[in-house]
XYZ file of C-alpha atoms in Angstrom:
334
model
C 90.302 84.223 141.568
C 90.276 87.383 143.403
C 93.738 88.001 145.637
C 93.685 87.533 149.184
C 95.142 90.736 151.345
C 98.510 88.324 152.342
C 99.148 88.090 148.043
C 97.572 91.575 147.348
C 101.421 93.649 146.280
C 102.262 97.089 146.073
C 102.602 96.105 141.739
C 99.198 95.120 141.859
C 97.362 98.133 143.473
C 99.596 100.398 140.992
C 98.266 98.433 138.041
C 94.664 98.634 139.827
C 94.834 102.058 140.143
C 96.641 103.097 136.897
C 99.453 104.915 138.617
C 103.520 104.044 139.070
C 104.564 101.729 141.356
C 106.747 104.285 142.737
C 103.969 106.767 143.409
C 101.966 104.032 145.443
C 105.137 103.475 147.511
C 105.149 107.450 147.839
C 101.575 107.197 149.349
C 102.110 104.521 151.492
C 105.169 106.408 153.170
C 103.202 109.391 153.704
C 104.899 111.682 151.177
C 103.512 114.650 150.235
C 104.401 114.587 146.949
C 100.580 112.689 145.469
C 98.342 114.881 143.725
C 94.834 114.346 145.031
C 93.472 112.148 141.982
C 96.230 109.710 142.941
C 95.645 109.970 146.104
C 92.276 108.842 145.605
C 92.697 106.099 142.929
C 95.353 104.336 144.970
C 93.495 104.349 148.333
C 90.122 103.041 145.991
C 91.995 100.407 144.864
C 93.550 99.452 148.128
C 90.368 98.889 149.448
C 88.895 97.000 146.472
C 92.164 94.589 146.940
C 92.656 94.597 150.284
C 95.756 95.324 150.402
C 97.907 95.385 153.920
C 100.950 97.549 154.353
C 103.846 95.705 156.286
C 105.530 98.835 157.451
C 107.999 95.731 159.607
C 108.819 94.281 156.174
C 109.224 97.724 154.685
C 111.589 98.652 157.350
C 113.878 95.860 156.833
C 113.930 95.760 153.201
C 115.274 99.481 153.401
C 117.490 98.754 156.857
C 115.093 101.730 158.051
C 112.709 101.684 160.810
C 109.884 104.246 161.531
C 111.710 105.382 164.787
C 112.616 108.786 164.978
C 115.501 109.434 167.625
C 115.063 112.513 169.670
C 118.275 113.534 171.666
C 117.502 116.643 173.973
C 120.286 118.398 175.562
C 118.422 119.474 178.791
C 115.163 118.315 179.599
C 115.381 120.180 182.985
C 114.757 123.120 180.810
C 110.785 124.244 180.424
C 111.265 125.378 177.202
C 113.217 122.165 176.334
C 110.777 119.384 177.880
C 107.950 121.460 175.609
C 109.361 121.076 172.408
C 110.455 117.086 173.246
C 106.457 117.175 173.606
C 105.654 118.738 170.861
C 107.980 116.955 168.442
C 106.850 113.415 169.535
C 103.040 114.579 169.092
C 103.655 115.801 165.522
C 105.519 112.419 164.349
C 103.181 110.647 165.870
C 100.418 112.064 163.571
C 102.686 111.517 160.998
C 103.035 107.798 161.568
C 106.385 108.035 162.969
C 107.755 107.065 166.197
C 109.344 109.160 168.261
C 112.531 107.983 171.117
C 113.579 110.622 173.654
C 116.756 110.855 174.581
C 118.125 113.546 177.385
C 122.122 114.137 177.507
C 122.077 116.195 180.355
C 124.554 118.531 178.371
C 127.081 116.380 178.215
C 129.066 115.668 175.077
C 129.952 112.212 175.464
C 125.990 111.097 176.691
C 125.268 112.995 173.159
C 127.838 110.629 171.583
C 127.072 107.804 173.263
C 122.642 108.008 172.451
C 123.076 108.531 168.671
C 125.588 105.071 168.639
C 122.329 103.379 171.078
C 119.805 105.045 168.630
C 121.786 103.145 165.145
C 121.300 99.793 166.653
C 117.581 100.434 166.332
C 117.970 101.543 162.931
C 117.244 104.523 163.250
C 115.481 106.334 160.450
C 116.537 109.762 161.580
C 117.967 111.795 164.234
C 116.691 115.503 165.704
C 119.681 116.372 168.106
C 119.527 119.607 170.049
C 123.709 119.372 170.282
C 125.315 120.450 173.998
C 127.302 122.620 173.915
C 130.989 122.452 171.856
C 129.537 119.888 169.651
C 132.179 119.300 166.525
C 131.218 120.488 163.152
C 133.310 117.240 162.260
C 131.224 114.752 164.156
C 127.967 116.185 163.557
C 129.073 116.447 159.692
C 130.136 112.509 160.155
C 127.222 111.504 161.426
C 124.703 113.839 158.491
C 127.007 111.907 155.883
C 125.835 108.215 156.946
C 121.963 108.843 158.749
C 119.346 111.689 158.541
C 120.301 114.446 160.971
C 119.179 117.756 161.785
C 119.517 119.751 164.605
C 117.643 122.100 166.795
C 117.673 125.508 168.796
C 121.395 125.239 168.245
C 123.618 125.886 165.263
C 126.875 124.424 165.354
C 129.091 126.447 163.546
C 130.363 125.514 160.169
C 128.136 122.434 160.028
C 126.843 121.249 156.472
C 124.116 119.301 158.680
C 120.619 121.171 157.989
C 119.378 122.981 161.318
C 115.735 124.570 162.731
C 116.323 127.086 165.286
C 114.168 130.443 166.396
C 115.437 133.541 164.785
C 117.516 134.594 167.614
C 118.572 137.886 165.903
C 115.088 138.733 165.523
C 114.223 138.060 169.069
C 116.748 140.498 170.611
C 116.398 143.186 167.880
C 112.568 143.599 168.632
C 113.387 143.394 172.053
C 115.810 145.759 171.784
C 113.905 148.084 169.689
C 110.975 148.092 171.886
C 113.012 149.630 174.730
C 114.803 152.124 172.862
C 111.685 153.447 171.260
C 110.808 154.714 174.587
C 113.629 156.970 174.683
C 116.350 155.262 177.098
C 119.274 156.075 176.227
C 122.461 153.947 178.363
C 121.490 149.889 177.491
C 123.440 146.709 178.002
C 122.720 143.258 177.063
C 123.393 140.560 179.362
C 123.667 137.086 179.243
C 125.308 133.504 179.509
C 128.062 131.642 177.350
C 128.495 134.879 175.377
C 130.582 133.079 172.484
C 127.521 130.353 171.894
C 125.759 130.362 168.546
C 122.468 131.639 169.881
C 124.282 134.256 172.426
C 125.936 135.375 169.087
C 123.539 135.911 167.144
C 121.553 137.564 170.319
C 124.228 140.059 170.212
C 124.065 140.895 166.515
C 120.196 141.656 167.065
C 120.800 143.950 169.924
C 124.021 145.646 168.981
C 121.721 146.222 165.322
C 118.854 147.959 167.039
C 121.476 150.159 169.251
C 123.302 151.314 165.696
C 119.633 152.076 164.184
C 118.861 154.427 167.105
C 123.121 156.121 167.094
C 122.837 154.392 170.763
C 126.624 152.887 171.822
C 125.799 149.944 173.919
C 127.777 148.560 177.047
C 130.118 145.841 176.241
C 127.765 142.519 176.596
C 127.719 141.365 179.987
C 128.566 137.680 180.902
C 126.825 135.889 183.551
C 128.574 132.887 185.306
C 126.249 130.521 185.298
C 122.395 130.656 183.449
C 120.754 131.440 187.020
C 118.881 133.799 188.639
C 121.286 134.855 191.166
C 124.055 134.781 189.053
C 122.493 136.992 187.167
C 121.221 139.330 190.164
C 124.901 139.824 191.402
C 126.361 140.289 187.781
C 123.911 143.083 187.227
C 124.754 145.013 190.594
C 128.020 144.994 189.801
C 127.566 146.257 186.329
C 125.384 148.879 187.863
C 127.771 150.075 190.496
C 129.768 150.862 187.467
C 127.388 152.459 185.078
C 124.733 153.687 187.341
C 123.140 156.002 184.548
C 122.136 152.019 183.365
C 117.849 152.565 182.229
C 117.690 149.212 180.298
C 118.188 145.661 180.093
C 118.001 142.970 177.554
C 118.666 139.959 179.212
C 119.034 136.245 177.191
C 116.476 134.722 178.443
C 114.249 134.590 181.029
C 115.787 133.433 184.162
C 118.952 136.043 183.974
C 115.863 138.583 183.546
C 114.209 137.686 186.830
C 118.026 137.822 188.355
C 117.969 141.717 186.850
C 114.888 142.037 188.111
C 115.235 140.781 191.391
C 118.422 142.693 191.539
C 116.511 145.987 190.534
C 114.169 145.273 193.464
C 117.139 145.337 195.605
C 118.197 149.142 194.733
C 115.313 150.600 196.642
C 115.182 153.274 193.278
C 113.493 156.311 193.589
C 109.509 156.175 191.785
C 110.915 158.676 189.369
C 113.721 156.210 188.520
C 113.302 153.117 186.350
C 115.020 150.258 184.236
C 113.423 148.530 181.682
C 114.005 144.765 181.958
C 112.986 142.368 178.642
C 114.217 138.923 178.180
C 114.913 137.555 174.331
C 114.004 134.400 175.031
C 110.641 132.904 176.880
C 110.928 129.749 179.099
C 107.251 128.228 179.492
C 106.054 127.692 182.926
C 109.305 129.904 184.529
C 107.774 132.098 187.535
C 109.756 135.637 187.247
C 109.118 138.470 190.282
C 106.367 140.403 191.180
C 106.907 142.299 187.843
C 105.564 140.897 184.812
C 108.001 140.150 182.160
C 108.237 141.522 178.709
C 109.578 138.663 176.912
C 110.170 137.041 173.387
C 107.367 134.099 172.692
C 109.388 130.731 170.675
C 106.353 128.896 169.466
C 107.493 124.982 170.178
C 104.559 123.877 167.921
C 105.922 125.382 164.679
C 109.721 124.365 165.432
C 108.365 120.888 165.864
C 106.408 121.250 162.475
C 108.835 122.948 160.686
C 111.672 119.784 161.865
C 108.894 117.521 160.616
C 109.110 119.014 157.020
C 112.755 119.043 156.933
C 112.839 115.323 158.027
C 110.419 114.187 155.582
C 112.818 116.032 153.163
C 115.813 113.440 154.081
C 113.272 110.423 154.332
C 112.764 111.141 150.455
C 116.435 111.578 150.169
C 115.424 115.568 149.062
C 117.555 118.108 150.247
C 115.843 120.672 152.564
C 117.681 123.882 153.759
C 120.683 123.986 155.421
C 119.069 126.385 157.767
C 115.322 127.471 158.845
C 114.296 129.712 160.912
C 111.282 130.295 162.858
C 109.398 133.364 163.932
C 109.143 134.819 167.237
C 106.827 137.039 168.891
C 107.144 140.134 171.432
C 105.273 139.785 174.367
C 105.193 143.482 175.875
C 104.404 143.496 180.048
C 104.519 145.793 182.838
C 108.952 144.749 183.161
C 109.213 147.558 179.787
C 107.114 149.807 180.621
């Protein structure tokens, strides 16, 4: 008598298709790891059987769900909201699910939506940590669940992390400029002692020592805003008014610069190059168009995919990966 779908198990279509019972499971969770044969064999003999996945039952026999918890530290933020997008579209292909959370930057909201995000059993957690997020928490939390994070390193974390390669960004940046001769430079930028801003710095001070070029002391804005950034800059230039060149953090201190540039009234014969490290979709800058660095969301969001699926098969991936980033050269460098 030939089984019905409801009696059909995962020993039977391994025996059906002449492969481990373990590599059928492998299929059925979407790993990788099948060659193509097996691939084939198993999915022939699914059909011949009928066989139903219960990815419900699977869930609670491993105390795992297929929801993937997504905790964004500031979905105000283009660049931000685009990767949130772009993550949840590339789990969902993958059969996952995918749970936004937003924190709004603040520490204890972070806390507070990975404890919400356990009682749903959580199979793994993508945080993009606020800021002054504790090794020792983070490291806490890596030790019990599947966690990575994003855009952000925390600093002496063992907890595996995707972020662009923020030293590459401002070292083209900064190379760019300097090729064109200028000779007094200065980066600028927010939360100077930050992981990102850090290794921002190291790019750009890198490219200065490469061309003998002795940089200003990195400038600190107040607050990541355009007129922050706009008054900053005119005071730094009251001071150092020999100042040709810019490399701002990101985007919106380099339409403060900008803006602030506008402002001088400068002779035709007198310019500063302006180029931001750091792109921010959808962010209107001045009349001038913007060099800027390009962070593709699409490949972060892949790339986090691979290094989940590592933890899901209890692999261990990297403890960091970084992704590419692309100069963008516009009239602001010129």
């Amino acid at each position: 008598m030939q089984n019905t779908a409801k009696s059909v198990t995962i020993i039977d279509v391994a025996k059906r298709a002449g492969v481990s019972k373990s590599t059928v499971s492998l299929l059925l969770t979407k790993s990788e790891k099948v060659g193509y044969k097996s691939r084939q064999k198993i999915l022939k003999a699914i059909d011949e059987l009928g066989y139903v996945y219960n990815r419900d039952a699977a869930a609670m026999r491993s105390k795992r769900s297929n929801l993937i918890g997504i905790i964004i530290n500031d979905l105000t933020n283009p660049l931000m909201a685009e990767l949130a997008t772009s993550l949840e579209k590339t789990l969902n292909e993958s059969g996952l699910q995918a749970m936004i959370v937003s924190t709004n930057n603040n520490l204890e909201l972070q806390t507070s939506a990975v404890k919400n995000l356990k009682e749903y059993n959580a199979a793994a957690f993508i945080i993009c940590p606020v800021a002054n997020t504790c090794a020792k928490w983070l490291d806490t939390q890596s030790a019990k669940h599947n966690v990575i994070t994003l855009m952000r390193e925390v600093p002496f974390s063992a907890a595996p992390c995707v972020l662009p390669d923020y030293k590459k960004a401002s070292h083209v940046a900064t190379m760019h400029v300097l090729a064109q001769g200028v000779s007094n430079i200065a980066f600028i930028g927010c939360e100077l002692t930050m992981s990102e801003s850090l290794a921002l710095q190291s790019g750009f001070n890198t490219a200065c020592s490469q061309h003998s070029i002795t940089p200003l002391t990195a400038i600190a804005c107040s607050h990541n805003q355009a007129l922050s950034a706009k008054n900053t800059f005119l005071n730094t230039y009251k001071q150092n008014p020999q100042l040709n060149a810019v490399v701002c953090a990101n985007d919106i201190i380099a339409q403060g610069v900008i803006a602030a540039i506008h402002s001088l009234n400068l002779p035709a014969n007198q310019t500063i190059k302006v180029v931001s490290c750091h792109h921010l979709p959808n962010y209107s800058v001045m009349p001038c168009s913007l060099s800027t660095v390009v962070i593709n969301t699409d490949e972060i969001a892949k790339r986090s995919f691979l290094v989940v699926q590592e933890l899901l098969q209890n692999t261990t991936p990297p403890v960091k990966t970084l992704v590419n980033v692309n100069l963008q050269i516009r009239d602001s460098s010129q």
